[in-house]
Tab-separated table of C-alpha atoms in Angstrom:
chain	number	residue	atom	x	y	z
A	1	MET	CA	-22.610	-32.768	-11.479
A	2	THR	CA	-19.640	-29.340	-11.326
A	3	ARG	CA	-15.646	-31.406	-12.922
A	4	SER	CA	-16.610	-33.987	-6.584
A	5	ARG	CA	-18.082	-31.984	-5.879
A	6	THR	CA	-21.355	-33.175	-5.615
A	7	ALA	CA	-18.157	-32.423	-7.931
A	8	ARG	CA	-21.006	-32.949	-9.972
A	9	ARG	CA	-19.683	-31.483	-12.894
A	10	LEU	CA	-20.255	-33.945	-15.747
A	11	ALA	CA	-21.656	-32.225	-18.806
A	12	ALA	CA	-20.365	-28.677	-18.618
A	13	THR	CA	-17.217	-28.042	-20.619
A	14	ALA	CA	-14.617	-28.308	-17.935
A	15	ALA	CA	-11.909	-25.720	-17.551
A	16	VAL	CA	-8.417	-27.168	-17.832
A	17	SER	CA	-6.114	-27.227	-14.799
A	18	LEU	CA	-4.595	-23.866	-14.000
A	19	LEU	CA	-1.336	-24.794	-12.291
A	20	PRO	CA	1.570	-25.419	-14.670
A	21	LEU	CA	5.251	-25.865	-13.933
A	22	LEU	CA	7.209	-22.749	-14.825
A	23	ALA	CA	10.740	-23.157	-16.043
A	24	ALA	CA	12.236	-21.044	-18.792
A	25	CYS	CA	14.323	-22.710	-21.474
A	26	GLY	CA	17.294	-20.501	-20.690
A	27	ASN	CA	17.843	-17.432	-18.540
A	28	ASP	CA	15.133	-14.818	-18.999
A	29	ALA	CA	15.928	-11.229	-18.222
A	30	ASP	CA	12.264	-10.374	-17.764
A	31	THR	CA	11.225	-13.220	-15.492
A	32	GLY	CA	14.483	-14.221	-13.846
A	33	VAL	CA	13.606	-17.889	-14.363
A	34	GLU	CA	16.464	-20.254	-15.064
A	35	SER	CA	16.197	-23.234	-17.364
A	36	ARG	CA	15.155	-26.427	-15.620
A	37	SER	CA	13.989	-28.420	-18.634
A	38	SER	CA	15.964	-30.577	-21.011
A	39	ASP	CA	16.067	-30.436	-24.789
A	40	SER	CA	14.197	-33.725	-24.919
A	41	GLY	CA	10.964	-31.931	-24.133
A	42	THR	CA	10.223	-34.055	-21.104
A	43	THR	CA	8.267	-32.435	-18.323
A	44	ALA	CA	9.196	-32.209	-14.662
A	45	ASP	CA	7.354	-35.448	-13.917
A	46	GLY	CA	9.437	-37.326	-16.490
A	47	SER	CA	6.782	-37.518	-19.187
A	48	SER	CA	7.301	-36.753	-22.877
A	49	GLY	CA	5.409	-33.511	-22.536
A	50	GLN	CA	2.276	-34.784	-24.294
A	51	LEU	CA	-0.531	-36.993	-23.035
A	52	ASP	CA	-1.538	-40.118	-24.923
A	53	VAL	CA	-5.224	-39.808	-25.773
A	54	PRO	CA	-7.100	-43.011	-24.811
A	55	ALA	CA	-8.420	-44.771	-27.885
A	56	ASP	CA	-11.747	-45.480	-26.194
A	57	ALA	CA	-12.314	-41.905	-25.010
A	58	ASN	CA	-15.454	-40.210	-26.283
A	59	ALA	CA	-15.294	-37.055	-28.384
A	60	ASP	CA	-15.627	-34.649	-25.460
A	61	LEU	CA	-12.937	-36.365	-23.399
A	62	LYS	CA	-10.543	-36.484	-26.367
A	63	LYS	CA	-10.914	-32.730	-26.783
A	64	LYS	CA	-9.997	-32.180	-23.152
A	65	TYR	CA	-6.814	-34.215	-23.671
A	66	LEU	CA	-6.023	-32.231	-26.806
A	67	VAL	CA	-6.510	-28.954	-24.947
A	68	GLU	CA	-4.010	-30.010	-22.281
A	69	ASN	CA	-1.468	-31.011	-24.931
A	70	ALA	CA	-2.002	-27.768	-26.821
A	71	ILE	CA	-1.423	-25.741	-23.656
A	72	ALA	CA	1.848	-27.602	-23.072
A	73	ALA	CA	3.009	-26.927	-26.643
A	74	CYS	CA	2.073	-23.255	-26.392
A	75	MET	CA	3.802	-22.797	-23.046
A	76	LYS	CA	6.946	-24.359	-24.464
A	77	LYS	CA	6.941	-21.775	-27.256
A	78	GLN	CA	6.601	-19.091	-24.608
A	79	GLY	CA	9.679	-20.434	-22.828
A	80	PHE	CA	7.878	-22.333	-20.122
A	81	THR	CA	7.414	-25.992	-19.313
A	82	TYR	CA	3.896	-27.220	-18.605
A	83	ALA	CA	3.090	-30.801	-17.609
A	84	PRO	CA	-0.363	-31.539	-19.093
A	85	VAL	CA	-2.783	-33.059	-16.610
A	86	ALA	CA	-4.891	-35.999	-17.743
A	87	PRO	CA	-8.574	-35.064	-17.480
A	88	GLU	CA	-10.860	-37.360	-15.550
A	89	ASP	CA	-13.328	-39.423	-17.530
A	90	PRO	CA	-16.743	-38.235	-16.295
A	91	ALA	CA	-18.048	-41.790	-16.524
A	92	ASP	CA	-15.373	-42.899	-14.046
A	93	SER	CA	-16.407	-40.196	-11.608
A	94	TRP	CA	-19.869	-41.764	-11.416
A	95	ALA	CA	-18.706	-45.367	-10.974
A	96	THR	CA	-18.998	-45.396	-7.172
A	97	ALA	CA	-21.887	-42.919	-7.222
A	98	GLY	CA	-24.426	-45.294	-8.674
A	99	ALA	CA	-23.365	-46.028	-12.244
A	100	ASP	CA	-21.686	-49.296	-11.214
A	101	TYR	CA	-23.913	-51.000	-8.641
A	102	ALA	CA	-21.252	-53.398	-7.345
A	103	LEU	CA	-18.638	-50.671	-6.854
A	104	THR	CA	-21.165	-48.329	-5.277
A	105	LYS	CA	-22.296	-51.048	-2.882
A	106	LYS	CA	-18.703	-51.770	-1.871
A	107	TYR	CA	-18.070	-48.061	-1.301
A	108	ARG	CA	-21.226	-47.440	0.726
A	109	GLN	CA	-20.728	-50.522	2.903
A	110	LYS	CA	-17.653	-48.822	4.341
A	111	TYR	CA	-18.168	-45.090	3.831
A	112	GLY	CA	-21.931	-44.600	3.533
A	113	PHE	CA	-22.586	-41.293	1.781
A	114	GLY	CA	-19.189	-40.049	2.911
A	115	VAL	CA	-20.610	-37.550	5.401
A	116	TYR	CA	-18.638	-38.876	8.376
A	117	ALA	CA	-16.175	-41.265	6.719
A	118	GLY	CA	-13.460	-38.635	6.392
A	119	ILE	CA	-13.382	-38.254	10.184
A	120	VAL	CA	-13.338	-41.974	10.911
A	121	TYR	CA	-10.784	-42.663	8.148
A	122	PRO	CA	-8.750	-39.416	8.036
A	123	ASN	CA	-5.910	-40.864	5.957
A	124	ASP	CA	-8.104	-42.588	3.403
A	125	PRO	CA	-8.624	-40.460	0.249
A	126	ALA	CA	-11.602	-42.613	-0.761
A	127	ALA	CA	-13.419	-41.619	2.423
A	128	SER	CA	-14.238	-38.254	0.863
A	129	GLY	CA	-15.317	-39.836	-2.397
A	130	ARG	CA	-12.237	-38.712	-4.283
A	131	LYS	CA	-9.249	-40.506	-5.711
A	132	ALA	CA	-5.900	-39.879	-4.087
A	133	ALA	CA	-4.815	-37.712	-7.020
A	134	GLN	CA	-7.871	-35.558	-6.482
A	135	GLN	CA	-7.443	-35.115	-2.745
A	136	ASP	CA	-6.267	-31.585	-3.398
A	137	ALA	CA	-7.493	-30.298	-6.733
A	138	ASP	CA	-4.625	-27.797	-6.829
A	139	ARG	CA	-1.874	-30.398	-6.561
A	140	THR	CA	-1.262	-30.986	-10.235
A	141	PRO	CA	2.159	-32.205	-11.423
A	142	ASN	CA	3.073	-28.522	-11.766
A	143	ALA	CA	1.963	-27.183	-8.408
A	144	ASP	CA	5.007	-28.030	-6.291
A	145	TYR	CA	7.259	-26.023	-8.574
A	146	VAL	CA	4.808	-23.134	-8.806
A	147	ASP	CA	5.004	-22.841	-5.021
A	148	THR	CA	8.737	-22.100	-5.336
A	149	LEU	CA	8.354	-19.232	-7.802
A	150	THR	CA	8.942	-15.628	-6.920
A	151	PRO	CA	6.044	-13.186	-7.308
A	152	LYS	CA	7.613	-11.848	-10.513
A	153	GLN	CA	7.953	-15.331	-11.968
A	154	LYS	CA	4.380	-16.188	-11.072
A	155	THR	CA	3.158	-13.029	-12.781
A	156	ALA	CA	4.976	-14.033	-15.975
A	157	TYR	CA	3.642	-17.550	-15.790
A	158	ASN	CA	0.080	-16.382	-15.188
A	159	LYS	CA	0.240	-14.066	-18.183
A	160	ALA	CA	1.555	-16.827	-20.441
A	161	LEU	CA	-1.008	-19.337	-19.227
A	162	GLY	CA	-3.934	-16.933	-19.483
A	163	THR	CA	-7.227	-16.347	-17.703
A	164	PRO	CA	-10.839	-17.519	-18.197
A	165	PRO	CA	-13.636	-15.534	-19.862
A	166	ASP	CA	-14.635	-12.502	-17.802
A	167	PRO	CA	-18.108	-10.987	-18.264
A	168	LYS	CA	-16.985	-7.909	-16.327
A	169	THR	CA	-14.542	-6.998	-19.091
A	170	ASP	CA	-16.676	-8.459	-21.883
A	171	GLU	CA	-13.900	-10.998	-22.522
A	172	LYS	CA	-15.604	-14.025	-24.077
A	173	ASN	CA	-12.571	-16.264	-24.469
A	174	TRP	CA	-9.719	-17.669	-22.455
A	175	THR	CA	-6.550	-15.627	-22.890
A	176	GLY	CA	-2.931	-16.743	-23.199
A	177	CYS	CA	-2.029	-20.330	-23.962
A	178	GLN	CA	-5.339	-21.547	-22.618
A	179	GLY	CA	-7.088	-19.345	-25.147
A	180	GLU	CA	-4.855	-20.524	-27.976
A	181	ALA	CA	-5.448	-24.162	-27.025
A	182	ASP	CA	-9.186	-23.609	-26.699
A	183	LYS	CA	-9.464	-22.137	-30.188
A	184	LYS	CA	-7.216	-24.811	-31.681
A	185	VAL	CA	-9.377	-27.628	-30.314
A	186	TYR	CA	-12.866	-26.135	-30.270
A	187	GLY	CA	-12.713	-23.704	-33.181
A	188	SER	CA	-13.466	-20.021	-33.544
A	189	GLY	CA	-16.635	-19.921	-31.431
A	190	SER	CA	-16.084	-18.168	-28.102
A	191	ALA	CA	-15.795	-20.114	-24.864
A	192	GLN	CA	-18.660	-18.060	-23.469
A	193	GLU	CA	-20.918	-18.998	-26.384
A	194	ARG	CA	-19.952	-22.643	-26.032
A	195	SER	CA	-20.766	-22.528	-22.340
A	196	ALA	CA	-24.212	-21.133	-23.125
A	197	THR	CA	-24.743	-23.862	-25.702
A	198	THR	CA	-23.728	-26.505	-23.186
A	199	ALA	CA	-26.113	-25.071	-20.597
A	200	GLY	CA	-28.937	-25.253	-23.109
A	201	GLN	CA	-28.063	-28.836	-23.998
A	202	ASN	CA	-27.957	-29.734	-20.296
A	203	GLN	CA	-31.496	-28.436	-19.915
A	204	THR	CA	-32.681	-30.332	-22.988
A	205	ASN	CA	-31.082	-33.538	-21.727
A	206	ALA	CA	-32.641	-33.086	-18.281
A	207	GLN	CA	-36.077	-32.561	-19.790
A	208	ALA	CA	-35.668	-35.735	-21.826
A	209	LEU	CA	-34.650	-37.762	-18.778
A	210	ASN	CA	-37.474	-36.375	-16.658
A	211	GLY	CA	-39.959	-37.077	-19.418
A	212	ASP	CA	-38.826	-40.626	-20.093
A	213	PRO	CA	-41.846	-42.870	-19.236
A	214	LYS	CA	-39.736	-45.802	-18.064
A	215	LEU	CA	-37.551	-43.641	-15.831
A	216	VAL	CA	-40.610	-41.892	-14.412
A	217	GLU	CA	-42.147	-45.264	-13.567
A	218	LEU	CA	-38.962	-46.546	-11.954
A	219	ALA	CA	-38.508	-43.308	-10.020
A	220	GLN	CA	-41.988	-43.729	-8.565
A	221	SER	CA	-41.163	-47.275	-7.480
A	222	TYR	CA	-37.891	-46.016	-6.021
A	223	ALA	CA	-39.789	-43.387	-4.024
A	224	SER	CA	-42.338	-45.916	-2.753
A	225	CYS	CA	-39.556	-48.173	-1.530
A	226	LEU	CA	-37.884	-45.293	0.299
A	227	LYS	CA	-41.143	-44.379	2.030
A	228	LYS	CA	-41.538	-47.967	3.225
A	229	GLU	CA	-38.016	-47.704	4.639
A	230	GLY	CA	-39.028	-44.592	6.547
A	231	VAL	CA	-37.027	-42.247	4.323
A	232	SER	CA	-38.477	-38.853	3.424
A	233	VAL	CA	-39.106	-38.287	-0.289
A	234	THR	CA	-38.970	-34.702	-1.554
A	235	THR	CA	-38.800	-35.345	-5.294
A	236	THR	CA	-39.611	-38.102	-7.761
A	237	GLN	CA	-37.961	-36.492	-10.785
A	238	PRO	CA	-35.467	-38.886	-12.405
A	239	THR	CA	-32.739	-36.231	-12.383
A	240	GLY	CA	-33.266	-35.477	-8.704
A	241	ILE	CA	-34.222	-38.613	-6.838
A	242	GLY	CA	-30.867	-40.372	-7.176
A	243	GLU	CA	-29.045	-37.847	-4.983
A	244	MET	CA	-32.022	-36.819	-2.879
A	245	VAL	CA	-31.280	-39.013	0.145
A	246	LYS	CA	-27.582	-38.151	0.065
A	247	LEU	CA	-28.302	-34.424	-0.009
A	248	GLN	CA	-30.738	-34.809	2.878
A	249	ALA	CA	-28.048	-36.620	4.859
A	250	LEU	CA	-25.596	-33.815	4.202
A	251	ALA	CA	-28.133	-31.144	5.099
A	252	SER	CA	-29.049	-32.801	8.407
A	253	ALA	CA	-25.458	-33.465	9.481
A	254	PRO	CA	-24.323	-31.685	12.659
A	255	PRO	CA	-21.723	-28.885	12.571
A	256	GLY	CA	-18.252	-30.282	12.036
A	257	ALA	CA	-19.340	-33.246	9.924
A	258	GLY	CA	-17.108	-34.127	7.039
A	259	GLY	CA	-14.021	-33.075	8.940
A	260	VAL	CA	-14.593	-29.456	7.939
A	261	VAL	CA	-14.442	-26.734	10.575
A	262	ALA	CA	-17.933	-25.365	11.064
A	263	VAL	CA	-18.899	-21.808	11.945
A	264	ASP	CA	-21.503	-20.891	14.518
A	265	GLU	CA	-23.661	-18.432	12.580
A	266	GLU	CA	-24.966	-16.723	15.730
A	267	GLU	CA	-21.677	-16.433	17.572
A	268	GLY	CA	-19.440	-16.268	14.523
A	269	ASN	CA	-16.989	-18.649	16.180
A	270	SER	CA	-15.428	-21.609	14.453
A	271	GLN	CA	-16.201	-25.052	15.839
A	272	LYS	CA	-13.922	-28.053	15.722
A	273	SER	CA	-14.699	-31.061	13.595
A	274	LEU	CA	-16.456	-33.990	15.215
A	275	SER	CA	-14.084	-36.397	16.914
A	276	LYS	CA	-13.629	-39.911	15.598
A	277	GLY	CA	-15.544	-41.242	18.593
A	278	GLU	CA	-18.436	-38.902	17.893
A	279	ALA	CA	-18.427	-39.640	14.162
A	280	LEU	CA	-18.262	-43.451	14.377
A	281	PRO	CA	-21.899	-44.100	15.437
A	282	LEU	CA	-23.056	-41.466	12.954
A	283	LEU	CA	-21.122	-43.240	10.215
A	284	THR	CA	-22.897	-46.490	11.100
A	285	LYS	CA	-26.266	-44.792	10.643
A	286	ASP	CA	-25.057	-43.126	7.447
A	287	ILE	CA	-24.040	-46.516	6.047
A	288	GLN	CA	-27.430	-47.995	6.896
A	289	LEU	CA	-29.236	-45.114	5.199
A	290	ALA	CA	-26.979	-45.235	2.141
A	291	MET	CA	-27.543	-48.964	1.739
A	292	ARG	CA	-31.328	-48.595	2.005
A	293	ASP	CA	-31.193	-45.915	-0.648
A	294	LEU	CA	-29.010	-48.061	-2.890
A	295	LYS	CA	-31.323	-51.054	-2.573
A	296	CYS	CA	-34.427	-49.023	-3.355
A	297	GLY	CA	-32.833	-47.354	-6.330
A	298	LYS	CA	-31.145	-50.385	-7.895
A	299	GLU	CA	-33.534	-50.839	-10.827
A	300	PHE	CA	-33.842	-47.108	-11.359
A	301	ARG	CA	-30.096	-46.529	-11.562
A	302	ALA	CA	-29.632	-49.510	-13.893
A	303	ALA	CA	-31.974	-47.821	-16.358
A	304	TYR	CA	-30.995	-44.215	-15.651
A	305	PHE	CA	-27.226	-44.169	-15.983
A	306	PRO	CA	-26.899	-45.609	-19.506
A	307	LYS	CA	-29.187	-42.816	-20.713
A	308	PHE	CA	-27.612	-40.158	-18.516
A	309	LEU	CA	-24.044	-40.909	-19.606
A	310	LYS	CA	-25.054	-40.679	-23.272
A	311	ALA	CA	-26.807	-37.344	-22.780
A	312	PRO	CA	-25.645	-35.941	-19.428
A	313	THR	CA	-26.912	-32.957	-17.518
A	314	SER	CA	-24.842	-30.713	-15.282
A	315	GLY	CA	-26.581	-32.053	-12.189
A	316	GLY	CA	-26.624	-35.786	-12.701
A	317	GLY	CA	-29.065	-36.739	-10.025
A	318	ALA	CA	-28.469	-40.447	-9.611
A	319	GLY	CA	-25.573	-40.682	-7.212
């Protein structure tokens, strides 16, 4: 899955959010940033400056919380205030994408696959398949303040926060506070090495899912049902069939679907999004297709997701 969006983004070690709130604890001659934080250590959003790690979080999710907290502590030492951003539980991101049948059914009955829902319901964050807090991935609790910084202040903040591994410079680790937090939580192994390990584990997990006899059998039944419904089947692999119909719907959508400005490849001119009137009948068809897919894949998803969430792949394949 790639942290919807199709973000999707489940098994790979997710990079932490890159937009902190910059405020020096006192006047800084180098950055010109005045103090905007109190001695209590609270962040700009009123929090204590540290996230509470959910007791029921799995090991990977706990580490992501710890990384955010470590970044905040490091930035404070550097003279900056950073409001840690709670990472999304990957399991939650799949709830309305097939993992929870009832929730997925409720979602699809209104939004279908989400191809046209954003046009028909422009003010509804759920129409795009994202929570309100995720409507703009850049709008973390720190982003509003970052927008007010001068170029010099932003340069100082960027240096303190750090940058991701860069193969071009042979840099294998995050730098700055992100690098310090990464090493504190994950150990001395480089981020690049860990990413390679994760990629290998993703492949192993995918092979296991695709070789599972029960899932293979259910995927075949799923495919047969789709064919009876007049839906084209291009794969019967367990890791691919769950999102197959959705991806086909996206691929066959006309220019301007999804509320995104399309570009005419031949003319090179931008085209306006579909109007609400144009999108409404297409949404109705999208809902019908999404519901047929959900019905056909009910037994498959019930067996697939418990195994997938225990040993996820980067693709997912059962949305």
